[in-house]
C-alpha cells in the first residue's frame, strides 16, 4: 500500500550538491509571498534543494533583502528577487513550479474562512498572472482558506483557458507532518518511519487523518485515536494560540511546503512512485476537490489514489466533513465567477 510519504529530502542533499546538480535538469521555482513568515524559511529550504536551478522570490515588499541574503548560500540555484506587481511577470516567466504562501494569516479566534475576504482577491490576481506568464507551471497553493483558494485558482485558470487539473495542488502536507509527529509520540514508534494519510480538506473537521492506515502499526485505543484525530484537526489553531496574535504556523509550514515542492520536482524529473497527499480535483468522492494520496509524475498528477479501507470512526468523519468542504469549494467558485 502506498502512503503519504512527506519524506524529508535526504540530509546529505546539500553535501551531494555537485553530484545531484550534474544530473538534475534545469528547474525554476517561484515563491509568491516570499518575504513573509512562511515565504522566508521556504525560500531558504528551496535554496538548499539541489533540484532547483533558478529561484524567483516575489512579494509586494521586502524581497530585495530576502533575495540578497539567500543568494549568498553556496548551493546550485541562482536567486533573484522581484518586488511589486510590475515585476510579477518576470518572476513567473519560465517557472516549473509556483509556490503561493501570499496572504494574511489567522489571529486567535479566527477560522481560516475568516481570511477569505482578503486572501481570495490576492490568490485571484496571482493566478491571473500565472495563467499569463507560466500557464504550464505546477501551482502549490498554501494561502488559506485552501478549501476555497484552490477552487478559485481553478476557475481563474478555466476562464483564461489554461486550466490543467493535473497541475493544481492545495498543499495539505502540514496535516500529514503533524499526524506523523503526533502518532509517533503516542504510539512510541520512530517518527522517521511513520506514514499516515490525511484526506479531505485543510480546515477543522475537513482534515481527516486515517490513523487506521498508519504504519508502523500500533495498538492504540479508540479514545487515543479520537484524541490524535482532534489534535491533528486543531494543529493550526494550537500554533495560532501559542503565537498569541503574531500569526500562524510558518516554520513547520515552510518545512511541509519544501517537502511537497521537492516531491513535485522529483515527479517532474521522472522519479517513479512519488506519492504525497494533496487537495486536488478529484472523483474519489462526490466533491469536485478532495485531498487524498496523489502519485506525482512528469505532468503533475499522475494518479489520484483512492481512500483505502476506512474504520467506522473515519467513515463517520468523512460523511461529517462533506457539507463544510462542499460549501467552502462553492464559495471559492462563486467568488471567482462573480468578481
Ligand atoms: P505573512 O503575513 O507572514 O506573509 C504573507 C506574505 O504575503 C507577506 O510578506 C505579504 O507581503 C505577502 N503578500 C500579500 N499580498 C501579496 C500579493 N498580492 N502578492 C505577493 N505577496 C503578497 O503570512 P504567513 O504566515 O506567511 O502565511 C501566509 C498564508 O499561508 C496565510 O494565508 C496562512 O493562513 C497560510 N498558511 C497555510 C498553511 C497550509 O497548511 N496550507 C499553513 C500555514 C499558513
Ligand atoms: C495551519 O494549519 O497551520 C495553517 O492552515 C494556518 C492556520 O491558520 O491554522
Short mmCIF file of C-alpha atoms and ligand atoms in Angstrom, two decimals:
data_model
loop_
_atom_site.label_atom_id
_atom_site.label_comp_id
_atom_site.label_asym_id
_atom_site.label_seq_id
_atom_site.Cartn_x
_atom_site.Cartn_y
_atom_site.Cartn_z
CA UNK A 1 0.00 0.00 0.00
CA UNK A 2 1.28 3.45 -0.87
CA UNK A 3 1.31 6.02 1.87
CA UNK A 4 1.55 9.77 2.09
CA UNK A 5 5.27 9.98 2.43
CA UNK A 6 6.03 13.64 3.32
CA UNK A 7 9.52 12.21 3.47
CA UNK A 8 12.31 14.66 4.20
CA UNK A 9 14.83 15.13 1.39
CA UNK A 10 17.97 13.30 2.47
CA UNK A 11 20.10 15.26 4.88
CA UNK A 12 23.02 14.64 2.57
CA UNK A 13 21.33 16.65 -0.22
CA UNK A 14 23.43 19.67 0.47
CA UNK A 15 26.63 17.64 0.77
CA UNK A 16 25.94 15.86 -2.53
CA UNK A 17 25.07 19.07 -4.30
CA UNK A 18 27.72 18.78 -7.01
CA UNK A 19 26.71 15.23 -7.86
CA UNK A 20 22.96 15.91 -7.84
CA UNK A 21 23.11 19.12 -9.88
CA UNK A 22 25.27 17.46 -12.55
CA UNK A 23 22.41 15.14 -13.46
CA UNK A 24 19.32 17.14 -12.49
CA UNK A 25 17.54 19.14 -15.22
CA UNK A 26 17.12 22.91 -15.02
CA UNK A 27 14.08 23.78 -12.87
CA UNK A 28 12.78 27.21 -11.96
CA UNK A 29 10.74 27.63 -8.78
CA UNK A 30 8.92 30.87 -7.94
CA UNK A 31 7.73 31.70 -4.42
CA UNK A 32 4.93 34.32 -4.25
CA UNK A 33 4.79 35.92 -0.81
CA UNK A 34 8.50 35.19 -0.33
CA UNK A 35 9.14 37.90 2.27
CA UNK A 36 6.51 36.58 4.67
CA UNK A 37 6.60 34.31 7.70
CA UNK A 38 6.37 31.18 5.55
CA UNK A 39 8.00 32.70 2.48
CA UNK A 40 11.39 33.40 4.06
CA UNK A 41 12.15 29.97 5.55
CA UNK A 42 10.60 28.36 2.46
CA UNK A 43 12.97 30.40 0.28
CA UNK A 44 15.83 29.12 2.42
CA UNK A 45 14.72 25.49 2.11
CA UNK A 46 14.22 25.78 -1.65
CA UNK A 47 17.72 27.28 -1.92
CA UNK A 48 19.02 24.12 -0.23
CA UNK A 49 17.25 21.87 -2.75
CA UNK A 50 19.69 20.69 -5.42
CA UNK A 51 16.83 20.03 -7.85
CA UNK A 52 16.25 23.80 -8.20
CA UNK A 53 18.38 25.76 -10.67
CA UNK A 54 16.55 29.13 -10.51
CA UNK A 55 14.72 30.54 -7.52
CA UNK A 56 12.49 33.59 -8.03
CA UNK A 57 11.36 35.34 -4.84
CA UNK A 58 8.34 37.63 -5.30
CA UNK A 59 6.46 39.77 -2.80
CA UNK A 60 4.82 43.18 -2.71
CA UNK A 61 7.60 44.37 -0.35
CA UNK A 62 10.87 43.18 1.19
CA UNK A 63 12.11 40.75 -1.46
CA UNK A 64 15.37 42.52 -2.40
CA UNK A 65 16.68 41.89 1.12
CA UNK A 66 15.46 38.31 1.34
CA UNK A 67 16.87 37.51 -2.10
CA UNK A 68 20.26 39.12 -1.39
CA UNK A 69 20.51 37.19 1.86
CA UNK A 70 19.51 33.78 0.48
CA UNK A 71 21.59 34.27 -2.70
CA UNK A 72 24.84 34.13 -0.72
CA UNK A 73 24.26 30.48 0.20
CA UNK A 74 26.64 28.33 -1.85
CA UNK A 75 24.14 25.93 -3.40
CA UNK A 76 23.11 25.32 -7.01
CA UNK A 77 20.29 27.76 -7.66
CA UNK A 78 20.55 31.32 -8.91
CA UNK A 79 18.33 33.56 -6.78
CA UNK A 80 16.52 36.70 -7.93
CA UNK A 81 14.16 38.96 -6.00
CA UNK A 82 11.12 40.65 -7.54
CA UNK A 83 9.02 43.31 -5.84
CA UNK A 84 5.70 44.83 -6.83
CA UNK A 85 3.19 43.91 -9.50
CA UNK A 86 5.20 45.26 -12.40
CA UNK A 87 7.88 42.62 -11.67
CA UNK A 88 5.48 39.71 -11.21
CA UNK A 89 5.66 38.64 -14.87
CA UNK A 90 9.45 38.41 -14.78
CA UNK A 91 9.29 36.43 -11.53
CA UNK A 92 6.90 33.91 -13.09
CA UNK A 93 8.28 33.53 -16.60
CA UNK A 94 9.77 30.07 -17.20
CA UNK A 95 8.67 28.69 -13.83
CA UNK A 96 8.18 24.94 -13.48
CA UNK A 97 6.62 25.30 -10.03
CA UNK A 98 4.93 28.30 -8.40
CA UNK A 99 4.50 28.11 -4.63
CA UNK A 100 1.96 30.55 -3.16
CA UNK A 101 2.19 31.45 0.55
CA UNK A 102 0.90 35.02 -0.08
CA UNK A 103 -1.85 36.44 2.10
CA UNK A 104 -2.82 37.16 5.66
CA UNK A 105 -2.57 34.56 8.46
CA UNK A 106 -5.05 33.90 11.29
CA UNK A 107 -5.12 35.51 14.72
CA UNK A 108 -6.61 33.76 17.79
CA UNK A 109 -10.39 33.36 17.50
CA UNK A 110 -10.43 33.36 13.69
CA UNK A 111 -11.24 30.48 11.36
CA UNK A 112 -9.38 30.02 8.10
CA UNK A 113 -12.56 31.08 6.32
CA UNK A 114 -12.29 34.47 8.07
CA UNK A 115 -9.25 35.06 5.81
CA UNK A 116 -11.36 34.61 2.66
CA UNK A 117 -12.21 38.27 2.08
CA UNK A 118 -8.56 39.34 1.81
CA UNK A 119 -6.85 36.22 0.51
CA UNK A 120 -9.36 35.32 -2.21
CA UNK A 121 -8.55 38.54 -4.08
CA UNK A 122 -4.78 38.05 -3.65
CA UNK A 123 -4.95 34.50 -4.98
CA UNK A 124 -7.17 35.54 -7.85
CA UNK A 125 -4.76 38.21 -9.05
CA UNK A 126 -1.68 35.99 -8.64
CA UNK A 127 -3.37 33.16 -10.57
CA UNK A 128 -4.39 35.55 -13.33
CA UNK A 129 -0.68 36.39 -13.72
CA UNK A 130 0.28 32.69 -13.65
CA UNK A 131 -2.13 31.95 -16.50
CA UNK A 132 -0.45 34.72 -18.49
CA UNK A 133 3.25 34.18 -17.74
CA UNK A 134 3.71 30.47 -16.86
CA UNK A 135 0.48 28.62 -17.74
CA UNK A 136 2.21 25.23 -17.68
CA UNK A 137 3.66 25.54 -14.18
CA UNK A 138 2.60 23.32 -11.28
CA UNK A 139 0.88 25.52 -8.69
CA UNK A 140 1.36 24.69 -4.98
CA UNK A 141 -1.33 26.67 -3.13
CA UNK A 142 -0.57 27.37 0.53
CA UNK A 143 -2.69 30.53 1.06
CA UNK A 144 -5.76 29.94 3.23
CA UNK A 145 -8.53 29.01 3.17
CA UNK A 146 -7.06 26.26 0.94
CA UNK A 147 -10.52 24.63 0.65
CA UNK A 148 -11.60 27.77 -1.26
CA UNK A 149 -8.39 29.18 -2.75
CA UNK A 150 -7.77 26.04 -4.83
CA UNK A 151 -11.24 26.24 -6.44
CA UNK A 152 -10.65 29.97 -7.04
CA UNK A 153 -7.39 29.18 -8.84
CA UNK A 154 -9.12 26.51 -10.94
CA UNK A 155 -11.85 28.97 -12.01
CA UNK A 156 -9.31 31.69 -12.87
CA UNK A 157 -7.35 29.22 -14.99
CA UNK A 158 -10.54 27.93 -16.66
CA UNK A 159 -11.54 31.47 -17.62
CA UNK A 160 -8.08 32.07 -19.06
CA UNK A 161 -8.25 28.76 -20.96
CA UNK A 162 -5.14 27.43 -19.18
CA UNK A 163 -6.65 25.07 -16.59
CA UNK A 164 -4.95 21.71 -16.27
CA UNK A 165 -6.33 19.78 -13.31
CA UNK A 166 -3.10 17.79 -13.11
CA UNK A 167 -1.15 20.93 -12.23
CA UNK A 168 -3.07 22.50 -9.37
CA UNK A 169 -2.37 21.39 -5.78
CA UNK A 170 -3.62 22.55 -2.41
CA UNK A 171 -0.74 21.98 -0.01
CA UNK A 172 -2.00 19.80 2.87
CA UNK A 173 1.41 18.37 3.73
CA UNK A 174 1.47 20.12 7.10
CA UNK A 175 -1.50 17.99 8.17
CA UNK A 176 0.49 14.86 7.27
CA UNK A 177 3.58 16.20 9.05
CA UNK A 178 1.51 16.82 12.20
CA UNK A 179 -0.31 13.49 12.03
CA UNK A 180 3.04 11.70 11.78
CA UNK A 181 4.54 13.60 14.71
CA UNK A 182 1.53 13.15 16.99
CA UNK A 183 1.12 9.46 16.06
CA UNK A 184 4.80 8.68 16.65
CA UNK A 185 4.61 10.31 20.08
CA UNK A 186 1.53 8.36 21.14
CA UNK A 187 2.47 5.02 19.52
CA UNK A 188 6.07 5.32 20.72
CA UNK A 189 7.48 4.43 17.30
CA UNK A 190 10.33 6.00 15.33
CA UNK A 191 8.86 9.15 13.75
CA UNK A 192 11.13 8.78 10.73
CA UNK A 193 9.35 5.53 9.81
CA UNK A 194 5.78 6.76 10.29
CA UNK A 195 3.29 7.13 7.46
CA UNK A 196 -0.25 8.44 7.89
CA UNK A 197 -2.51 9.50 5.03
CA UNK A 198 -4.59 12.64 5.69
CA UNK A 199 -7.59 13.21 3.41
CA UNK A 200 -10.48 15.64 2.95
CA UNK A 201 -9.52 19.30 3.10
CA UNK A 202 -7.47 21.75 5.14
CA UNK A 203 -9.66 23.26 7.88
CA UNK A 204 -11.00 21.85 11.15
CA UNK A 205 -13.11 18.73 10.69
CA UNK A 206 -12.40 18.66 6.95
CA UNK A 207 -8.89 17.45 7.92
CA UNK A 208 -9.32 13.67 8.23
CA UNK A 209 -6.24 11.68 9.27
CA UNK A 210 -6.58 7.97 8.55
CA UNK A 211 -4.84 6.52 11.59
CA UNK A 212 -6.33 3.09 10.82
CA UNK A 213 -3.85 3.02 7.91
CA UNK A 214 -0.90 4.39 9.90
CA UNK A 215 2.36 2.48 9.83
CA UNK A 216 4.19 1.13 11.78
CA UNK A 217 1.03 -0.32 13.27
CA UNK A 218 0.31 0.24 16.95
CA UNK A 219 -2.43 -0.90 19.28
CA UNK A 220 -3.99 2.45 20.14
CA UNK A 221 -7.38 2.62 21.84
CA UNK A 222 -10.41 4.28 20.24
CA UNK A 223 -10.02 7.14 22.73
CA UNK A 224 -6.39 7.63 21.76
CA UNK A 225 -7.27 7.65 18.05
CA UNK A 226 -10.05 10.20 18.71
CA UNK A 227 -7.64 12.45 20.60
CA UNK A 228 -4.97 12.16 17.88
CA UNK A 229 -7.55 13.00 15.24
CA UNK A 230 -8.71 16.08 17.12
CA UNK A 231 -5.14 17.26 17.76
CA UNK A 232 -4.33 16.92 14.04
CA UNK A 233 -7.50 18.81 13.09
CA UNK A 234 -6.69 21.56 15.60
CA UNK A 235 -2.94 21.66 14.93
CA UNK A 236 -3.09 25.01 13.15
CA UNK A 237 -5.17 26.54 15.95
CA UNK A 238 -2.72 25.20 18.55
CA UNK A 239 0.05 27.24 16.85
CA UNK A 240 -2.16 30.32 16.30
CA UNK A 241 -2.99 30.38 20.02
CA UNK A 242 0.61 29.81 21.10
CA UNK A 243 1.76 32.67 18.86
CA UNK A 244 -0.92 34.83 20.53
CA UNK A 245 -1.61 37.27 17.70
CA UNK A 246 1.74 37.01 15.92
CA UNK A 247 0.43 34.79 13.14
CA UNK A 248 0.14 31.08 12.41
CA UNK A 249 2.48 28.21 11.58
CA UNK A 250 5.41 29.42 9.50
CA UNK A 251 8.42 27.20 10.21
CA UNK A 252 6.62 23.84 10.16
CA UNK A 253 4.69 25.08 7.10
CA UNK A 254 7.88 26.06 5.31
CA UNK A 255 9.19 22.55 6.03
CA UNK A 256 5.96 20.98 4.75
CA UNK A 257 5.91 23.25 1.67
CA UNK A 258 9.50 22.33 0.88
CA UNK A 259 8.70 18.61 1.19
CA UNK A 260 5.76 18.96 -1.19
CA UNK A 261 7.68 21.06 -3.73
CA UNK A 262 10.54 18.55 -3.61
CA UNK A 263 8.04 15.76 -4.38
CA UNK A 264 6.68 17.78 -7.33
CA UNK A 265 10.23 18.33 -8.64
CA UNK A 266 11.02 14.62 -8.32
CA UNK A 267 7.80 13.79 -10.20
CA UNK A 268 8.67 16.27 -12.98
CA UNK A 269 12.12 14.70 -13.21
CA UNK A 270 10.65 11.24 -13.72
CA UNK A 271 11.38 9.70 -10.32
CA UNK A 272 8.90 6.79 -10.02
CA UNK A 273 6.34 6.29 -7.26
CA UNK A 274 6.40 9.72 -5.66
CA UNK A 275 3.25 9.88 -3.52
CA UNK A 276 2.03 12.74 -1.32
CA UNK A 277 -1.38 13.76 -0.02
CA UNK A 278 -2.76 16.89 -1.69
CA UNK A 279 -6.05 18.73 -2.21
CA UNK A 280 -6.72 18.28 -5.93
CA UNK A 281 -9.53 17.96 -8.47
CA UNK A 282 -10.92 14.56 -7.62
CA UNK A 283 -13.51 11.88 -8.26
CA UNK A 284 -12.66 10.00 -5.07
CA UNK A 285 -15.88 11.36 -3.52
CA UNK A 286 -18.80 13.31 -5.00
CA UNK A 287 -16.97 16.58 -4.20
CA UNK A 288 -15.05 18.21 -7.08
CA UNK A 289 -11.92 18.78 -4.97
CA UNK A 290 -10.65 16.48 -2.24
CA UNK A 291 -7.35 15.71 -0.56
CA UNK A 292 -6.04 12.18 -0.86
CA UNK A 293 -2.88 10.40 -1.85
CA UNK A 294 -1.66 11.52 -5.25
CA UNK A 295 1.06 9.98 -7.40
CA UNK A 296 3.19 12.71 -8.94
CA UNK A 297 4.82 12.48 -12.34
CA UNK A 298 6.19 14.36 -15.32
CA UNK A 299 2.89 16.18 -15.89
CA UNK A 300 1.96 16.77 -12.26
CA UNK A 301 -0.80 14.49 -11.02
CA UNK A 302 -0.24 11.04 -12.49
CA UNK A 303 -2.95 9.33 -10.45
CA UNK A 304 -5.34 10.33 -7.67
CA UNK A 305 -5.39 7.35 -5.35
CA UNK A 306 -8.48 6.17 -3.50
CA UNK A 307 -9.08 6.30 0.24
CA UNK A 308 -8.50 2.63 1.02
CA UNK A 309 -10.38 0.87 3.83
CA UNK A 310 -11.75 3.24 6.50
CA UNK A 311 -12.63 2.48 10.11
CA UNK A 312 -16.20 3.26 11.22
CA UNK A 313 -14.87 6.36 13.01
CA UNK A 314 -13.15 7.57 9.82
CA UNK A 315 -16.23 6.78 7.71
CA UNK A 316 -18.30 8.96 10.06
CA UNK A 317 -15.64 11.69 9.86
CA UNK A 318 -15.78 11.50 6.07
CA UNK A 319 -19.55 11.99 5.95
CA UNK A 320 -19.39 14.77 8.56
CA UNK A 321 -16.80 16.80 6.64
CA UNK A 322 -18.55 16.80 3.29
CA UNK A 323 -21.10 19.63 3.85
CA UNK A 324 -18.45 22.08 5.11
CA UNK A 325 -15.96 21.19 2.40
CA UNK A 326 -18.68 21.43 -0.27
CA UNK A 327 -19.70 24.89 0.85
CA UNK A 328 -16.07 26.15 1.03
CA UNK A 329 -15.48 24.88 -2.51
CA UNK A 330 -18.67 26.52 -3.75
CA UNK A 331 -17.76 29.79 -2.03
CA UNK A 332 -14.48 29.86 -3.95
CA UNK A 333 -16.14 29.07 -7.27
CA UNK A 334 -18.81 31.74 -6.74
CA UNK A 335 -16.21 34.37 -5.81
CA UNK A 336 -14.08 33.66 -8.86
CA UNK A 337 -17.04 33.92 -11.20
CA UNK A 338 -18.77 36.96 -9.80
CA UNK A 339 -15.93 39.41 -9.34
P1 LIG B 1 2.68 36.58 6.47
O1 LIG B 1 1.76 37.74 6.66
O2 LIG B 1 3.84 36.44 7.38
O3 LIG B 1 3.26 36.61 4.98
C1 LIG B 1 2.44 36.77 3.87
C2 LIG B 1 3.22 37.48 2.80
O4 LIG B 1 2.37 37.62 1.67
C3 LIG B 1 3.68 38.90 3.20
O5 LIG B 1 5.08 39.03 3.00
C4 LIG B 1 2.89 39.80 2.26
O6 LIG B 1 3.61 40.95 1.85
C5 LIG B 1 2.67 38.86 1.08
N1 LIG B 1 1.61 39.30 0.18
C6 LIG B 1 0.44 39.90 0.47
N2 LIG B 1 -0.22 40.20 -0.67
C7 LIG B 1 0.56 39.75 -1.68
C8 LIG B 1 0.43 39.75 -3.10
N3 LIG B 1 -0.63 40.28 -3.70
N4 LIG B 1 1.43 39.21 -3.81
C9 LIG B 1 2.51 38.68 -3.22
N5 LIG B 1 2.69 38.64 -1.91
C10 LIG B 1 1.72 39.17 -1.15
O7 LIG B 1 1.78 35.25 6.48
P2 LIG B 1 2.28 33.73 6.58
O8 LIG B 1 2.34 33.34 7.99
O9 LIG B 1 3.47 33.55 5.71
O10 LIG B 1 1.01 32.97 5.94
C11 LIG B 1 0.69 33.12 4.59
C12 LIG B 1 -0.57 32.33 4.24
O11 LIG B 1 -0.32 30.92 4.37
C13 LIG B 1 -1.77 32.62 5.13
O12 LIG B 1 -2.92 32.70 4.34
C14 LIG B 1 -1.84 31.41 6.04
O13 LIG B 1 -3.13 31.18 6.55
C15 LIG B 1 -1.41 30.33 5.09
N6 LIG B 1 -0.95 29.08 5.72
C16 LIG B 1 -1.31 27.91 5.12
C17 LIG B 1 -0.89 26.71 5.64
C18 LIG B 1 -1.26 25.41 4.98
O14 LIG B 1 -1.10 24.36 5.60
N7 LIG B 1 -1.71 25.39 3.75
C19 LIG B 1 -0.10 26.69 6.80
C20 LIG B 1 0.26 27.89 7.38
C21 LIG B 1 -0.19 29.10 6.82
C1 LIG B 2 -2.13 25.61 9.63
O1 LIG B 2 -2.74 24.54 9.53
O2 LIG B 2 -1.21 25.79 10.47
C2 LIG B 2 -2.46 26.72 8.68
O3 LIG B 2 -3.58 26.43 7.92
C3 LIG B 2 -2.55 28.06 9.36
C4 LIG B 2 -3.75 28.20 10.25
O4 LIG B 2 -4.43 29.22 10.13
O5 LIG B 2 -4.00 27.34 11.08
#
